[in-house]
mmCIF file of C-alpha atoms and ligand atoms in Angstrom:
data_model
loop_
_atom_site.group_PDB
_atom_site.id
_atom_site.type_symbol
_atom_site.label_atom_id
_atom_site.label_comp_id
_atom_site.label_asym_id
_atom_site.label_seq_id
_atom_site.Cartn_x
_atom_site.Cartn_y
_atom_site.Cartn_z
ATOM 1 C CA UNK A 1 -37.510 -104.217 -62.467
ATOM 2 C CA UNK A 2 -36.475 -101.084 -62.907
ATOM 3 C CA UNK A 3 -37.751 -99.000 -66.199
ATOM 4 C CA UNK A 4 -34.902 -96.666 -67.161
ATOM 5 C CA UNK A 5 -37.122 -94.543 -69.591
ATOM 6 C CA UNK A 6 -35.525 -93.263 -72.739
ATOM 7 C CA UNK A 7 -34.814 -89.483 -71.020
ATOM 8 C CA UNK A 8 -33.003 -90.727 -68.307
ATOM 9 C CA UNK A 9 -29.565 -89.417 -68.896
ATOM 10 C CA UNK A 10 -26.783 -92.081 -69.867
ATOM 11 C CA UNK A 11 -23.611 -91.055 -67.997
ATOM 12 C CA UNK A 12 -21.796 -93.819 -68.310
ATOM 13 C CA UNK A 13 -21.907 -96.346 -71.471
ATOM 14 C CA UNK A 14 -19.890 -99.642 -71.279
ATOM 15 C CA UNK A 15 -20.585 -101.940 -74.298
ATOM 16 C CA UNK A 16 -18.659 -105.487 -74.354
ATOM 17 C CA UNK A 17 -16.100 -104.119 -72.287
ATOM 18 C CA UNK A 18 -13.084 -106.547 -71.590
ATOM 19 C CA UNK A 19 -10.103 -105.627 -69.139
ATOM 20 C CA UNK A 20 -6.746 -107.546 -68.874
ATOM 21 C CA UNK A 21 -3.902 -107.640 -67.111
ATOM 22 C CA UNK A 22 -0.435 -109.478 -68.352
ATOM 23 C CA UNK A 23 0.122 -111.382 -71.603
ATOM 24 C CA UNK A 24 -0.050 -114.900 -72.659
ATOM 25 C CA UNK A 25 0.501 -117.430 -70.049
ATOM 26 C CA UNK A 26 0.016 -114.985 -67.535
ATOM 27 C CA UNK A 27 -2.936 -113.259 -69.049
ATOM 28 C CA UNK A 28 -5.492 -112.280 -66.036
ATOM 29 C CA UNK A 29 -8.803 -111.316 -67.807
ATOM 30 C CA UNK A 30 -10.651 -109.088 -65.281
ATOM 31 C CA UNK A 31 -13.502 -107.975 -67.406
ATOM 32 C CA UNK A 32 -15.055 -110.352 -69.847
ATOM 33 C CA UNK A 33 -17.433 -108.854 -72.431
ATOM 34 C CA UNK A 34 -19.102 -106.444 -69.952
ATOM 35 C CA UNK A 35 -22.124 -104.412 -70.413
ATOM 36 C CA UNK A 36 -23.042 -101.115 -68.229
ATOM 37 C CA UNK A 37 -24.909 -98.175 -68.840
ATOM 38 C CA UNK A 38 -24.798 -95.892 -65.509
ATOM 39 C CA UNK A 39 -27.920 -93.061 -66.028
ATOM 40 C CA UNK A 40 -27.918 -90.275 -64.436
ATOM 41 C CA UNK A 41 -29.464 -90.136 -60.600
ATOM 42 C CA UNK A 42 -28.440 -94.250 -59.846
ATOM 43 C CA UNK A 43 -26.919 -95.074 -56.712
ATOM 44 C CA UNK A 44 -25.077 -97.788 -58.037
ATOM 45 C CA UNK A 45 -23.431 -100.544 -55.726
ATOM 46 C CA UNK A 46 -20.430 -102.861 -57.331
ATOM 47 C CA UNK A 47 -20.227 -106.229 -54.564
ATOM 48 C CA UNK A 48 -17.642 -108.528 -55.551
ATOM 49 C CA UNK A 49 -14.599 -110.943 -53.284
ATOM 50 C CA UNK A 50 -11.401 -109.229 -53.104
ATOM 51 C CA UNK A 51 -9.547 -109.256 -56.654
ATOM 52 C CA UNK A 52 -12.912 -109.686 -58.699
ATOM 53 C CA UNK A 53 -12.287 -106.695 -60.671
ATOM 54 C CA UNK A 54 -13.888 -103.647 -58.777
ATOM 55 C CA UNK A 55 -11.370 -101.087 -58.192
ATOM 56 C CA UNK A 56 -10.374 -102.203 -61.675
ATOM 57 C CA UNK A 57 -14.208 -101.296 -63.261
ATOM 58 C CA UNK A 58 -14.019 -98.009 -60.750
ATOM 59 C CA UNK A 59 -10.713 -97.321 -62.746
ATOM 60 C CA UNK A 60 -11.883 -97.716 -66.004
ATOM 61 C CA UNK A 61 -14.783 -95.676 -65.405
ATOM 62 C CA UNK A 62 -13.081 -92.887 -63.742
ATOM 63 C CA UNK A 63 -10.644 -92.558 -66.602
ATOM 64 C CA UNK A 64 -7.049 -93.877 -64.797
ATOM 65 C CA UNK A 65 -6.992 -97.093 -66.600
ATOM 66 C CA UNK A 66 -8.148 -98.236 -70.210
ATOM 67 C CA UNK A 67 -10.298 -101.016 -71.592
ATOM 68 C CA UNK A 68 -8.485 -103.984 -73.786
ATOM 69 C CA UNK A 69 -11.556 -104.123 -75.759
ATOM 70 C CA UNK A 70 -15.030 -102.961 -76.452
ATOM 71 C CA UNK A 71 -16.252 -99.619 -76.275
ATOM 72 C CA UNK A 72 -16.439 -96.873 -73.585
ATOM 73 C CA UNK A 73 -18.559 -93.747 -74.007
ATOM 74 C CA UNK A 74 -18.721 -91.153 -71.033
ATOM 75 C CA UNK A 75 -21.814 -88.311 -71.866
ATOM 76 C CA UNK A 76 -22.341 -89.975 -75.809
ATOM 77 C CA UNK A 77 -18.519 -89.171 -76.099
ATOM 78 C CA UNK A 78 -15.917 -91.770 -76.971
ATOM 79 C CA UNK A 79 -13.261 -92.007 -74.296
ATOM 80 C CA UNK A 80 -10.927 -93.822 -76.478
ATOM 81 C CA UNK A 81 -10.419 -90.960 -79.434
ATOM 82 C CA UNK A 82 -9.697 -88.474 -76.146
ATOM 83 C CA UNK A 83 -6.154 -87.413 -75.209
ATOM 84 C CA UNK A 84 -4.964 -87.380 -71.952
ATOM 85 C CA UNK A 85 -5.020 -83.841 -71.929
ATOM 86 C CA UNK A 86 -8.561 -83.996 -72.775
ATOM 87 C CA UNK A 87 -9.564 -86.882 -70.205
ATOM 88 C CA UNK A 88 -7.377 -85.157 -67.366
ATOM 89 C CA UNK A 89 -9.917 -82.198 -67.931
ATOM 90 C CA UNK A 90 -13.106 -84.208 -67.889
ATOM 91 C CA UNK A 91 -11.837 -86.038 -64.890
ATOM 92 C CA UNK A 92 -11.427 -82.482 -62.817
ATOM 93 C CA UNK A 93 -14.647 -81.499 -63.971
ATOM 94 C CA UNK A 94 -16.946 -84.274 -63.674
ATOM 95 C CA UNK A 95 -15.800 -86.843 -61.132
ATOM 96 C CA UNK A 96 -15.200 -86.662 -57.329
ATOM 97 C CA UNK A 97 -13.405 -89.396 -55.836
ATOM 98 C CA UNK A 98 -13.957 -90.591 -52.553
ATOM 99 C CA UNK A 99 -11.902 -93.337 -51.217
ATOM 100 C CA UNK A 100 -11.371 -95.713 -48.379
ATOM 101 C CA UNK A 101 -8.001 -94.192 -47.084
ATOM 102 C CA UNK A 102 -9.559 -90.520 -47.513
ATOM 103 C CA UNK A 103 -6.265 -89.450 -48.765
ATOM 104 C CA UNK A 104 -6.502 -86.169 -47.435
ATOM 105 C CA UNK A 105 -3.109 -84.136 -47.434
ATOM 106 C CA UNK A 106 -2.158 -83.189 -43.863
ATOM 107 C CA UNK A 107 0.380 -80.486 -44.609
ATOM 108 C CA UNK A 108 -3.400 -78.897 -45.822
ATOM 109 C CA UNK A 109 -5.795 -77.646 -43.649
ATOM 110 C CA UNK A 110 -9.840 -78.579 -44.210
ATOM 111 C CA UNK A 111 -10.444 -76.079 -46.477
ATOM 112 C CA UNK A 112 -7.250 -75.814 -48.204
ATOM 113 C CA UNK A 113 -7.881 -79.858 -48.958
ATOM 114 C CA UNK A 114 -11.523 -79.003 -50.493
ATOM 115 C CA UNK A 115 -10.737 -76.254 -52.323
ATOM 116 C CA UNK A 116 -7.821 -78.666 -54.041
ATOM 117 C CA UNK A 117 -9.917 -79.937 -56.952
ATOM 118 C CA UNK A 118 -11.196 -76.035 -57.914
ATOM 119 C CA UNK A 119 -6.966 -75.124 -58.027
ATOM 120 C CA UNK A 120 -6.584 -78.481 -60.632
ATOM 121 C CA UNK A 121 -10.186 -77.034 -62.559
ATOM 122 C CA UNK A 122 -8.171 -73.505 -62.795
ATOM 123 C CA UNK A 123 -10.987 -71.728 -60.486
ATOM 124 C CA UNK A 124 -8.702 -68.771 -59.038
ATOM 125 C CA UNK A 125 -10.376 -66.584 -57.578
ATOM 126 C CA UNK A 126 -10.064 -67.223 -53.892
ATOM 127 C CA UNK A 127 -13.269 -65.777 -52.167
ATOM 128 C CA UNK A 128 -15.211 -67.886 -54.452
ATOM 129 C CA UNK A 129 -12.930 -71.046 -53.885
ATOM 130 C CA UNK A 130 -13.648 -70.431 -50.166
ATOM 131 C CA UNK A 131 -17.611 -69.813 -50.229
ATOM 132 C CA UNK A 132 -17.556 -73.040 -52.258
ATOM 133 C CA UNK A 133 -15.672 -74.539 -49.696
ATOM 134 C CA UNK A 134 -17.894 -73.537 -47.205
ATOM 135 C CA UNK A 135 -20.775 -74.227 -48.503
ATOM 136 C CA UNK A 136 -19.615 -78.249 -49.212
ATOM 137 C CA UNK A 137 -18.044 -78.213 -45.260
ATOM 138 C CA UNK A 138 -21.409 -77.401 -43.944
ATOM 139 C CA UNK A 139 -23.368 -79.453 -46.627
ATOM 140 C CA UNK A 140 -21.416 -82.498 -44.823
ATOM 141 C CA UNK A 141 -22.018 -81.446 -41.546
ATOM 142 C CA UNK A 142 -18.900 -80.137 -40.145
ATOM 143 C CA UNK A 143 -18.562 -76.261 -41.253
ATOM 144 C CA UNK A 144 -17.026 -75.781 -37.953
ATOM 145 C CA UNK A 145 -13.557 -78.090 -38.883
ATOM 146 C CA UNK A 146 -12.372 -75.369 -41.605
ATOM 147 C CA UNK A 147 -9.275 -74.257 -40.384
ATOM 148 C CA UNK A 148 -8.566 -77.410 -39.040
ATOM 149 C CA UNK A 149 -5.938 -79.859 -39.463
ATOM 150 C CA UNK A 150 -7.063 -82.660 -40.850
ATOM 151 C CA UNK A 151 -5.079 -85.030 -38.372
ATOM 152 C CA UNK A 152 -7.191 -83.483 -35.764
ATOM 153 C CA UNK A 153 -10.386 -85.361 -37.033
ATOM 154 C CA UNK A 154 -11.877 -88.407 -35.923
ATOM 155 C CA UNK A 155 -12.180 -90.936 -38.861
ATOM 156 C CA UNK A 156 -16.008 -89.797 -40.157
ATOM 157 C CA UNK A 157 -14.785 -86.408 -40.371
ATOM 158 C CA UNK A 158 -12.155 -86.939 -42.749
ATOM 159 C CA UNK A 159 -14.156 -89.057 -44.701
ATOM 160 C CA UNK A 160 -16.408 -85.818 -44.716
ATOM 161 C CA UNK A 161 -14.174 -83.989 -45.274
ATOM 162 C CA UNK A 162 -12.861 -86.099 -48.316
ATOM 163 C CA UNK A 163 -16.565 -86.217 -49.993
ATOM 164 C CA UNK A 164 -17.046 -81.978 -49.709
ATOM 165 C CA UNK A 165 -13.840 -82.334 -51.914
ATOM 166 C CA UNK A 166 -15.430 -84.896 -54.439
ATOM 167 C CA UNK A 167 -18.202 -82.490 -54.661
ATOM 168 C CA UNK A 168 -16.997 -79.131 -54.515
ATOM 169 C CA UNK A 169 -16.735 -78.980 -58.359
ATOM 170 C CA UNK A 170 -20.496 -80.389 -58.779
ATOM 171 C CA UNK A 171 -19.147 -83.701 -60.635
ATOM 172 C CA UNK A 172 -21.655 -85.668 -62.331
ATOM 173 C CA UNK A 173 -20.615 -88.590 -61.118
ATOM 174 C CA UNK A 174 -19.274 -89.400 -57.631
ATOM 175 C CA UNK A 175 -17.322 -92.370 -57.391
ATOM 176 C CA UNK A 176 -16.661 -94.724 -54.312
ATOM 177 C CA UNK A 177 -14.717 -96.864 -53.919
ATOM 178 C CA UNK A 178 -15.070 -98.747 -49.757
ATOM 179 C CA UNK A 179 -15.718 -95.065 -48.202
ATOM 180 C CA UNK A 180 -16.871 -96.645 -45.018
ATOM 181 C CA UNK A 181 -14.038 -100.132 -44.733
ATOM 182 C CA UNK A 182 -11.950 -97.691 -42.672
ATOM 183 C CA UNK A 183 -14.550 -96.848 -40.327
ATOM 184 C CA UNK A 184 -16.575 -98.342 -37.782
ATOM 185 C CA UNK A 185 -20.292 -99.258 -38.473
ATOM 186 C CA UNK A 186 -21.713 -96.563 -36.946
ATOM 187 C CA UNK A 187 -20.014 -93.821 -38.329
ATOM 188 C CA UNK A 188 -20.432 -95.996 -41.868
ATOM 189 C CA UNK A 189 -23.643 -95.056 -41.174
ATOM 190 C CA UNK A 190 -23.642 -91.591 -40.758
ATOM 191 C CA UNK A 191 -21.385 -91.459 -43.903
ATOM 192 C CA UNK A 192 -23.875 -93.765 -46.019
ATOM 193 C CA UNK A 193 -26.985 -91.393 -44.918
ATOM 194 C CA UNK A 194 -25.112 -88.838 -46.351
ATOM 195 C CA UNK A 195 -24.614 -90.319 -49.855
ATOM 196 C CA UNK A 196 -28.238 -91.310 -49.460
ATOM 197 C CA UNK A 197 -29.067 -87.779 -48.837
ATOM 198 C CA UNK A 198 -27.118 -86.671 -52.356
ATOM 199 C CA UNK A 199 -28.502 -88.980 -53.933
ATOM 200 C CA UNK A 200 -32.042 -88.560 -53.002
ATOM 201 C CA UNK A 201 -31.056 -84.607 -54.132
ATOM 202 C CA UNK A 202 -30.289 -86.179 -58.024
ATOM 203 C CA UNK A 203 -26.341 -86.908 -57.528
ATOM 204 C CA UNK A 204 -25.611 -90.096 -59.533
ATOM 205 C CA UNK A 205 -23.033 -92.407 -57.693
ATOM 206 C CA UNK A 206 -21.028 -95.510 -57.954
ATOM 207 C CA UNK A 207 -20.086 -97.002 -55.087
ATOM 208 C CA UNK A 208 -18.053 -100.295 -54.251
ATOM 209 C CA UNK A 209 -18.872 -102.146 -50.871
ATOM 210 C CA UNK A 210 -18.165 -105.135 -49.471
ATOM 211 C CA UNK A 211 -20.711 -105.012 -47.296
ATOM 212 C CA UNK A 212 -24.036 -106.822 -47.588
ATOM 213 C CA UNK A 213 -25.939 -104.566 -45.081
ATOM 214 C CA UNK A 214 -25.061 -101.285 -47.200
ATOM 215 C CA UNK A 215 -27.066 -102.655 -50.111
ATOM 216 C CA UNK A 216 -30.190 -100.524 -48.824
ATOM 217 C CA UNK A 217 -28.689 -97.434 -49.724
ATOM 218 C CA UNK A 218 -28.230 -98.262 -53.554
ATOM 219 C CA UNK A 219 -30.637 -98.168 -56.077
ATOM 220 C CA UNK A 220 -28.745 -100.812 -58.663
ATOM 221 C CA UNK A 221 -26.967 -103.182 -57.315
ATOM 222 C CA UNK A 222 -24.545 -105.595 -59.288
ATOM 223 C CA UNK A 223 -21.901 -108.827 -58.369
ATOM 224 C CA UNK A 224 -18.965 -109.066 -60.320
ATOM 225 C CA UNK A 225 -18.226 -112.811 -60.777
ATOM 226 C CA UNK A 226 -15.293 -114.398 -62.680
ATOM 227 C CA UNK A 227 -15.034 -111.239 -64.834
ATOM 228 C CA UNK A 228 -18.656 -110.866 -65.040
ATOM 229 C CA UNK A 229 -21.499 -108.509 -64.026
ATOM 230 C CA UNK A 230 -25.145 -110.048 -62.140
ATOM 231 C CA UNK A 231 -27.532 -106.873 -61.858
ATOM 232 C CA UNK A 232 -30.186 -107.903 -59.381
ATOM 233 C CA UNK A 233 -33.540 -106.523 -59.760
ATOM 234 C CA UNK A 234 -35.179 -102.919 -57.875
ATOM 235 C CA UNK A 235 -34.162 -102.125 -55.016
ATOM 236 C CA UNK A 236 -36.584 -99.285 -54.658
HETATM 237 N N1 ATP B 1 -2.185 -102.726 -62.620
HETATM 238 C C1 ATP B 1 -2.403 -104.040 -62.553
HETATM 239 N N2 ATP B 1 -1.567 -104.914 -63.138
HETATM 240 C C2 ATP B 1 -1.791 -106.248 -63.115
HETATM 241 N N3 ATP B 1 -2.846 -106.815 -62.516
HETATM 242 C C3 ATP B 1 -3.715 -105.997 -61.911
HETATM 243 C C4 ATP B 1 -3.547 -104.562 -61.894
HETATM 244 N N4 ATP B 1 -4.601 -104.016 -61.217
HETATM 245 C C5 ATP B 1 -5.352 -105.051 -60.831
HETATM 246 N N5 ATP B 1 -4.858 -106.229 -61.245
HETATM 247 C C6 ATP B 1 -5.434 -107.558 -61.016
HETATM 248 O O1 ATP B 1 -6.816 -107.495 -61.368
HETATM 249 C C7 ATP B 1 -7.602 -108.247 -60.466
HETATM 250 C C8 ATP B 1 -8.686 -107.375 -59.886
HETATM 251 O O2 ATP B 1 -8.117 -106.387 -59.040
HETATM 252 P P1 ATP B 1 -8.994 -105.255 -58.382
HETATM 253 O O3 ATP B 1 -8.078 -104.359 -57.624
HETATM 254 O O4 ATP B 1 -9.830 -104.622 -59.422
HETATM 255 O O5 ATP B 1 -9.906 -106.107 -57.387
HETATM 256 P P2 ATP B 1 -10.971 -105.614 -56.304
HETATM 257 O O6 ATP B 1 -12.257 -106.285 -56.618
HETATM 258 O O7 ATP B 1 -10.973 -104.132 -56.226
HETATM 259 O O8 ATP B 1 -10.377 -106.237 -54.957
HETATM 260 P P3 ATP B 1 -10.424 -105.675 -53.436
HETATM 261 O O9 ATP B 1 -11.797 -105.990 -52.929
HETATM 262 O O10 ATP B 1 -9.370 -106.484 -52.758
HETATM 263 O O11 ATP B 1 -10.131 -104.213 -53.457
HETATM 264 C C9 ATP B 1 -6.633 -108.815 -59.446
HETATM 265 O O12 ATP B 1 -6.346 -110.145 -59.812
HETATM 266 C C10 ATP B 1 -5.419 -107.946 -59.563
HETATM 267 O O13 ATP B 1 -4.259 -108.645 -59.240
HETATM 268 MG MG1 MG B 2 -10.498 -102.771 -54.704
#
């Protein structure tokens, strides 16, 4: 099992968490009494068949959707009594988002897409949005590709590209959700190694997957089930 001693930072806090969708006869209840407490320096895997609820629990946690019931508190603070304003800010500061699609914006060039998130955190000073750039672009392997266009990179590289942008603003949390369903297995790999490699360097991140063999990587895994969570035991 694994002993999460009382220091460990809680990032994330979910307590009897429920999530639906619709009303009355066509009520779809997602999450059903959910428990969760994400500390800081997990490598967290969410497995679950299409439609059990992941991208819904990745929204929740990331701040784009809202709980029906129960309680979420993100660093000891209660999301619910934040306004958007307020939640807007702690998303630009302390998420990166990495997702399947990359969603990388090709009227940008590479650095001009990483540096995005320090223009929404109101960094302006432009030799410093660049270094940090830099530094992220070779962090991920590919400092050459900064003055590229991003439809001039092979599928691993944008997804590279897309995770020097999730951390480029040191988040606390990194959240993923599929980063390696649009590529093939081998660059999957190279892409996994790398979230290995933050992780291994204290980065805390949530990943969703639905693939078995990527379970190695994580250091929590749990199955959502019929609205449900199944944690299964240490990994490492
Ligand atoms: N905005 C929404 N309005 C209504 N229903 C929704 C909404 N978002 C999700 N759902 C429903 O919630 C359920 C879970 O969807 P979700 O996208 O979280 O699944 P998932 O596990 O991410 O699936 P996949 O593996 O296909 O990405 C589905 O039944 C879906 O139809
Ligand atoms: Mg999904």
């Amino acid at each position: 099992m694994v002993v999460h001693t009382p220091e460990r930072k809680k990032i994330v806090e979910l307590i009897d968490v429920s999530k639906t969708f619709g009303s009355n006869d066509l009520k779809n209840t997602v999450l059903n009494n959910v428990n969760l407490t994400i500390y800081e320096g997990d490598f967290l895997m969410v497995l679950g068949k299409s439609g059990s609820g992941k991208t819904t629990l990745m929204n929740i946690i990331g701040f784009l959707d809202r709980i029906s019931s129960g309680s979420y508190s993100f660093l000891g603070e209660d999301v619910s009594k934040l306004n958007e304003n307020k939640k807007s800010e702690i998303r630009n500061h302390h998420f990166g988002f990495i997702f399947q699609q990359f969603f990388l914006i090709n009227s940008l060039n590479v650095m001009q897409n990483v540096e995005l998130p320090l223009i929404y955190a109101s960094k302006t000073n432009k030799r410093e949005r660049k270094e940090a750039a830099e530094k992220y672009l070779d962090l991920v392997g590919i400092p050459e590709k900064l003055t590229s266009k991003t439809k001039e990179l092979s599928g691993g590289q944008q997804q590279r590209v897309a995770i020097a942008r999730a951390l480029v603003n040191e988040p606390i949390l990194i959240m993923a959700d599929e980063p390696t369903g649009a590529l093939d297995s081998e660059t999957g790999i190279g892409v996994m190694e790398l979230l290995k490699e933050l992780n291994s360097h204290g980065k805390t991140i949530v990943m969703v997957t639905h693939d078995e063999d990527l379970l190695k990587y994580a250091t929590r895994v749990i199955r959502m089930q019929d609205g449900s969570f199944m944690e299964e035991g240490a990994l490492v």
